[in-house]
């Protein structure tokens, strides 16, 4: 066996004599232990190979204990099996303490919540989807006496597919609105292109000049963004802003109307309908209809 150091090479000579232990050389009639940098490098390589081993099986543990009980030193056993000396020492110490060499399986940190408490968090989050993780933690503490952190609440709800997401915001529609829109759609389902050419479609967008943090979150599962319980109906915009209105008809379009004041019914009639829609009416169109994309489906014949 050759052991190479930085500046020298040492050979462990056995002379076919089994009485010469590994790591020693024969100097005359004596065994002299070889303390060189080469031997230290060899031991370092053994430690590297040992680090690549994850766990020792029970059979290997028994072999190690057997070697030690036969009188071998811990260093000799460490070099024979390529295992760190500290591992051999801990294994031997455990065997002397309780006579057990099997690996102790550790389950990790115990869960702070029970399955019933996890179900309580899930039910509470589904009943009040806008409650925060801190609110759920306080409710759990008052109901069961178990105190958990916000991150624990996130993890427990994430295991069942509930995540904190921003709700979908839409214009509120009543049952009457939905019924009128459905009736209008069925009535015009079979219209021809000539009939659609007399229809003007209008739309308006409002741009707020004040920031909306939108820090309201709800607990919902993936793919349920547009469910009724995950939406917020909103039709008012506080603060200053600008409104942009426009209309299109087959082959033509109106000019964009921009205003900064709040849109009311009177302003819509006097400004939008009178100044834009009526003036845009083509003389060849006999039945000119206006379809406004507002919550209440309105069709007006002008």
Coordinates of C-alpha atoms in Angstrom, one line a residue:
X1 CA 0.0 0.0 0.0
X2 CA 1.4 3.4 -1.0
X3 CA 0.6 6.6 0.8
X4 CA 1.6 9.8 -1.0
X5 CA 2.2 13.1 0.8
X6 CA 3.2 16.5 -0.5
X7 CA 6.9 16.0 -0.6
X8 CA 7.5 12.4 0.3
X9 CA 6.3 8.9 -0.3
X10 CA 6.0 6.3 2.4
X11 CA 5.4 2.6 2.0
X12 CA 3.8 0.6 4.8
X13 CA 5.9 -2.6 4.8
X14 CA 4.3 -5.7 6.0
X15 CA 7.0 -8.2 5.0
X16 CA 4.2 -10.9 4.8
X17 CA 4.1 -10.7 8.6
X18 CA 0.5 -10.4 9.8
X19 CA 1.8 -9.2 13.2
X20 CA 2.7 -5.9 11.7
X21 CA -0.3 -3.7 12.1
X22 CA -1.5 -1.3 9.5
X23 CA -0.1 2.1 10.0
X24 CA 3.1 0.8 11.4
X25 CA 6.5 0.0 9.9
X26 CA 9.2 -2.4 11.2
X27 CA 12.3 -0.7 12.4
X28 CA 14.6 -3.5 13.3
X29 CA 12.7 -5.7 15.7
X30 CA 10.3 -3.0 16.7
X31 CA 7.1 -1.6 15.3
X32 CA 7.2 2.1 14.8
X33 CA 4.0 4.1 14.2
X34 CA 4.1 6.1 11.0
X35 CA 3.2 9.7 11.8
X36 CA 3.7 11.5 8.5
X37 CA 1.7 13.9 6.4
X38 CA 1.1 11.0 4.0
X39 CA -0.7 9.0 6.7
X40 CA -2.8 12.1 7.6
X41 CA -3.7 12.5 3.9
X42 CA -4.7 8.8 3.9
X43 CA -6.9 9.3 6.9
X44 CA -8.5 12.4 5.4
X45 CA -9.4 10.4 2.3
X46 CA -11.0 7.8 4.5
X47 CA -13.1 10.5 6.1
X48 CA -14.2 11.8 2.7
X49 CA -15.4 8.4 1.7
X50 CA -17.1 8.0 5.1
X51 CA -19.0 11.3 4.5
X52 CA -20.5 9.8 1.4
X53 CA -22.1 7.1 3.4
X54 CA -25.5 8.1 4.7
X55 CA -26.3 5.5 7.3
X56 CA -24.8 2.3 8.6
X57 CA -27.0 -0.8 8.4
X58 CA -27.4 -3.1 11.4
X59 CA -25.2 -5.8 9.9
X60 CA -22.3 -3.4 9.6
X61 CA -22.8 -2.0 13.1
X62 CA -22.7 -5.6 14.4
X63 CA -19.4 -6.2 12.6
X64 CA -17.9 -3.0 14.1
X65 CA -19.0 -4.0 17.6
X66 CA -17.5 -7.5 17.0
X67 CA -14.2 -6.1 16.1
X68 CA -14.1 -3.9 19.1
X69 CA -15.1 -6.7 21.5
X70 CA -12.2 -8.8 20.0
X71 CA -9.7 -6.2 21.3
X72 CA -9.2 -4.1 18.1
X73 CA -8.8 -0.4 18.7
X74 CA -11.3 2.2 17.4
X75 CA -8.6 3.6 15.1
X76 CA -8.0 0.2 13.5
X77 CA -11.7 -0.4 13.0
X78 CA -12.1 3.1 11.6
X79 CA -9.4 2.5 9.0
X80 CA -10.6 -1.0 8.2
X81 CA -14.1 0.0 7.3
X82 CA -13.3 3.5 6.1
X83 CA -15.6 5.1 8.7
X84 CA -14.8 8.2 10.7
X85 CA -13.4 7.6 14.2
X86 CA -16.1 9.7 15.8
X87 CA -18.8 7.4 14.4
X88 CA -17.0 4.4 15.8
X89 CA -16.6 6.1 19.1
X90 CA -20.3 7.0 19.3
X91 CA -21.4 3.6 18.3
X92 CA -19.2 1.9 20.9
X93 CA -20.4 4.3 23.6
X94 CA -24.0 3.6 22.8
X95 CA -23.4 -0.1 22.9
X96 CA -21.8 0.3 26.4
X97 CA -24.7 2.4 27.7
X98 CA -27.7 0.4 26.6
X99 CA -26.4 -2.5 24.6
X100 CA -28.2 -1.3 21.5
X101 CA -26.6 -0.6 18.2
X102 CA -29.7 -0.1 16.0
X103 CA -30.3 3.3 14.5
X104 CA -32.7 5.5 16.4
X105 CA -35.2 6.9 14.0
X106 CA -36.2 10.4 14.7
X107 CA -39.5 11.6 13.5
X108 CA -38.5 15.3 13.7
X109 CA -40.3 18.1 15.4
X110 CA -43.8 17.1 16.5
X111 CA -46.8 18.8 14.9
X112 CA -48.2 21.6 17.0
X113 CA -51.7 21.0 15.7
X114 CA -53.9 17.9 15.8
X115 CA -56.0 16.7 12.8
X116 CA -59.1 18.1 14.4
X117 CA -57.4 21.5 14.8
X118 CA -56.4 21.3 11.1
X119 CA -60.0 20.7 10.1
X120 CA -61.1 23.6 12.4
X121 CA -58.7 25.9 10.5
X122 CA -60.0 24.7 7.1
X123 CA -63.7 25.1 8.1
X124 CA -63.1 28.6 9.6
X125 CA -61.2 29.7 6.5
X126 CA -64.0 28.5 4.1
X127 CA -66.7 30.1 6.2
X128 CA -65.0 33.5 6.3
X129 CA -62.7 33.6 3.3
X130 CA -61.6 37.2 4.0
X131 CA -60.1 36.4 7.4
X132 CA -56.4 36.8 7.7
X133 CA -53.9 34.2 8.9
X134 CA -53.6 36.2 12.2
X135 CA -57.3 36.1 12.6
X136 CA -57.4 32.3 12.1
X137 CA -54.6 31.9 14.6
X138 CA -56.4 33.9 17.2
X139 CA -59.7 32.0 16.6
X140 CA -57.9 28.7 17.0
X141 CA -56.2 29.8 20.2
X142 CA -59.5 30.9 21.7
X143 CA -61.3 27.8 20.7
X144 CA -58.7 25.1 21.5
X145 CA -56.0 26.8 23.5
X146 CA -53.3 26.0 20.8
X147 CA -51.2 28.9 19.7
X148 CA -49.8 28.7 16.2
X149 CA -47.9 31.2 14.0
X150 CA -49.1 32.7 10.7
X151 CA -46.7 30.5 8.7
X152 CA -48.3 27.4 10.4
X153 CA -51.7 28.6 9.3
X154 CA -50.4 29.1 5.7
X155 CA -48.9 25.6 5.7
X156 CA -52.0 23.8 7.1
X157 CA -54.3 25.5 4.6
X158 CA -51.9 24.9 1.8
X159 CA -52.0 21.2 2.4
X160 CA -55.7 21.1 1.6
X161 CA -55.4 23.5 -1.4
X162 CA -56.4 26.8 0.1
X163 CA -54.1 29.8 -0.7
X164 CA -54.4 33.5 0.0
X165 CA -55.2 35.2 -3.3
X166 CA -56.7 38.5 -4.4
X167 CA -60.5 38.3 -5.1
X168 CA -61.9 38.9 -8.5
X169 CA -63.7 42.2 -8.8
X170 CA -66.7 42.6 -11.0
X171 CA -69.7 44.8 -11.6
X172 CA -72.7 43.7 -9.5
X173 CA -75.5 42.1 -11.4
X174 CA -78.9 41.4 -10.0
X175 CA -81.2 38.5 -11.1
X176 CA -83.2 41.0 -13.2
X177 CA -80.0 42.0 -15.0
X178 CA -79.1 38.4 -15.8
X179 CA -82.6 37.6 -17.0
X180 CA -82.7 40.7 -19.4
X181 CA -79.3 39.9 -20.8
X182 CA -80.2 36.3 -21.4
X183 CA -83.5 37.2 -23.1
X184 CA -81.8 39.8 -25.3
X185 CA -79.1 37.3 -26.3
X186 CA -81.7 34.7 -27.3
X187 CA -83.7 37.3 -29.3
X188 CA -80.7 38.3 -31.3
X189 CA -79.0 34.9 -31.7
X190 CA -80.1 34.5 -35.3
X191 CA -79.5 38.1 -36.5
X192 CA -77.9 38.5 -40.0
X193 CA -74.9 40.7 -40.7
X194 CA -77.2 43.3 -42.2
X195 CA -79.1 43.6 -39.0
X196 CA -75.9 43.8 -37.0
X197 CA -74.7 46.6 -39.2
X198 CA -77.3 48.9 -37.6
X199 CA -76.1 48.2 -34.1
X200 CA -73.6 50.4 -32.3
X201 CA -71.6 49.0 -29.4
X202 CA -70.3 51.4 -26.8
X203 CA -68.0 50.9 -23.9
X204 CA -66.5 53.0 -21.2
X205 CA -63.5 52.7 -18.9
X206 CA -62.6 54.6 -15.8
X207 CA -59.0 55.2 -14.7
X208 CA -58.5 56.1 -11.1
X209 CA -55.7 58.5 -10.2
X210 CA -55.4 57.2 -6.7
X211 CA -53.6 53.9 -6.0
X212 CA -55.5 50.9 -4.8
X213 CA -53.3 48.6 -2.7
X214 CA -55.8 45.7 -3.1
X215 CA -54.4 44.1 0.0
X216 CA -57.7 42.3 0.6
X217 CA -57.1 38.6 0.2
X218 CA -59.3 35.6 0.4
X219 CA -58.7 31.9 0.9
X220 CA -59.5 29.9 -2.3
X221 CA -58.5 26.8 -4.2
X222 CA -56.7 27.0 -7.6
X223 CA -59.2 27.2 -10.5
X224 CA -62.0 28.9 -8.5
X225 CA -61.2 32.5 -9.2
X226 CA -64.5 33.3 -10.8
X227 CA -66.7 31.4 -8.4
X228 CA -69.4 33.5 -6.7
X229 CA -67.9 33.2 -3.2
X230 CA -64.5 34.4 -4.5
X231 CA -65.7 37.6 -6.2
X232 CA -66.2 41.1 -4.9
X233 CA -69.0 43.1 -6.5
X234 CA -67.9 46.7 -6.9
X235 CA -69.3 49.6 -9.0
X236 CA -68.0 52.7 -7.2
X237 CA -64.5 54.1 -7.6
X238 CA -63.5 56.6 -4.9
X239 CA -61.3 59.6 -5.7
X240 CA -60.4 61.5 -8.8
X241 CA -60.2 59.8 -12.2
X242 CA -60.8 60.0 -15.9
X243 CA -63.5 58.4 -18.0
X244 CA -63.0 57.3 -21.6
X245 CA -66.0 56.5 -23.8
X246 CA -66.1 55.1 -27.3
X247 CA -68.5 53.4 -29.7
X248 CA -68.1 51.2 -32.8
X249 CA -70.4 50.2 -35.6
X250 CA -69.7 47.9 -38.6
X251 CA -67.0 49.8 -40.6
X252 CA -67.0 52.9 -38.5
X253 CA -66.3 54.2 -35.0
X254 CA -67.0 57.3 -32.9
X255 CA -64.5 59.7 -31.5
X256 CA -63.2 59.0 -28.0
X257 CA -64.8 61.1 -25.3
X258 CA -62.6 61.9 -22.3
X259 CA -63.9 63.6 -19.2
X260 CA -62.8 64.0 -15.6
X261 CA -66.1 64.6 -13.9
X262 CA -68.3 61.9 -12.5
X263 CA -70.6 60.3 -15.0
X264 CA -74.2 60.7 -14.2
X265 CA -77.4 59.8 -16.1
X266 CA -77.9 63.5 -17.2
X267 CA -74.3 63.9 -18.3
X268 CA -74.6 60.6 -20.3
X269 CA -77.7 61.8 -22.0
X270 CA -76.6 65.4 -22.7
X271 CA -73.0 64.7 -23.6
X272 CA -72.7 61.1 -24.9
X273 CA -76.0 60.5 -26.6
X274 CA -76.6 64.0 -27.9
X275 CA -73.1 65.0 -29.0
X276 CA -71.7 61.7 -30.1
X277 CA -74.3 59.1 -30.9
X278 CA -76.9 61.3 -32.5
X279 CA -74.4 63.3 -34.6
X280 CA -72.8 60.0 -35.7
X281 CA -76.0 58.5 -36.9
X282 CA -75.6 57.7 -40.6
X283 CA -78.4 58.9 -42.9
X284 CA -78.7 55.4 -44.6
X285 CA -79.3 53.6 -41.3
X286 CA -83.1 53.4 -40.8
X287 CA -83.2 51.5 -37.5
X288 CA -80.2 52.6 -35.5
X289 CA -79.7 50.9 -32.2
X290 CA -77.2 51.5 -29.4
X291 CA -75.9 48.7 -27.2
X292 CA -74.3 49.9 -24.1
X293 CA -72.1 47.4 -22.2
X294 CA -73.4 48.4 -18.8
X295 CA -74.8 46.2 -16.0
X296 CA -78.3 46.8 -17.3
X297 CA -78.4 45.8 -20.9
X298 CA -79.9 48.8 -22.6
X299 CA -80.9 48.9 -26.3
X300 CA -82.1 52.2 -27.5
X301 CA -83.5 53.1 -30.9
X302 CA -82.4 56.5 -32.0

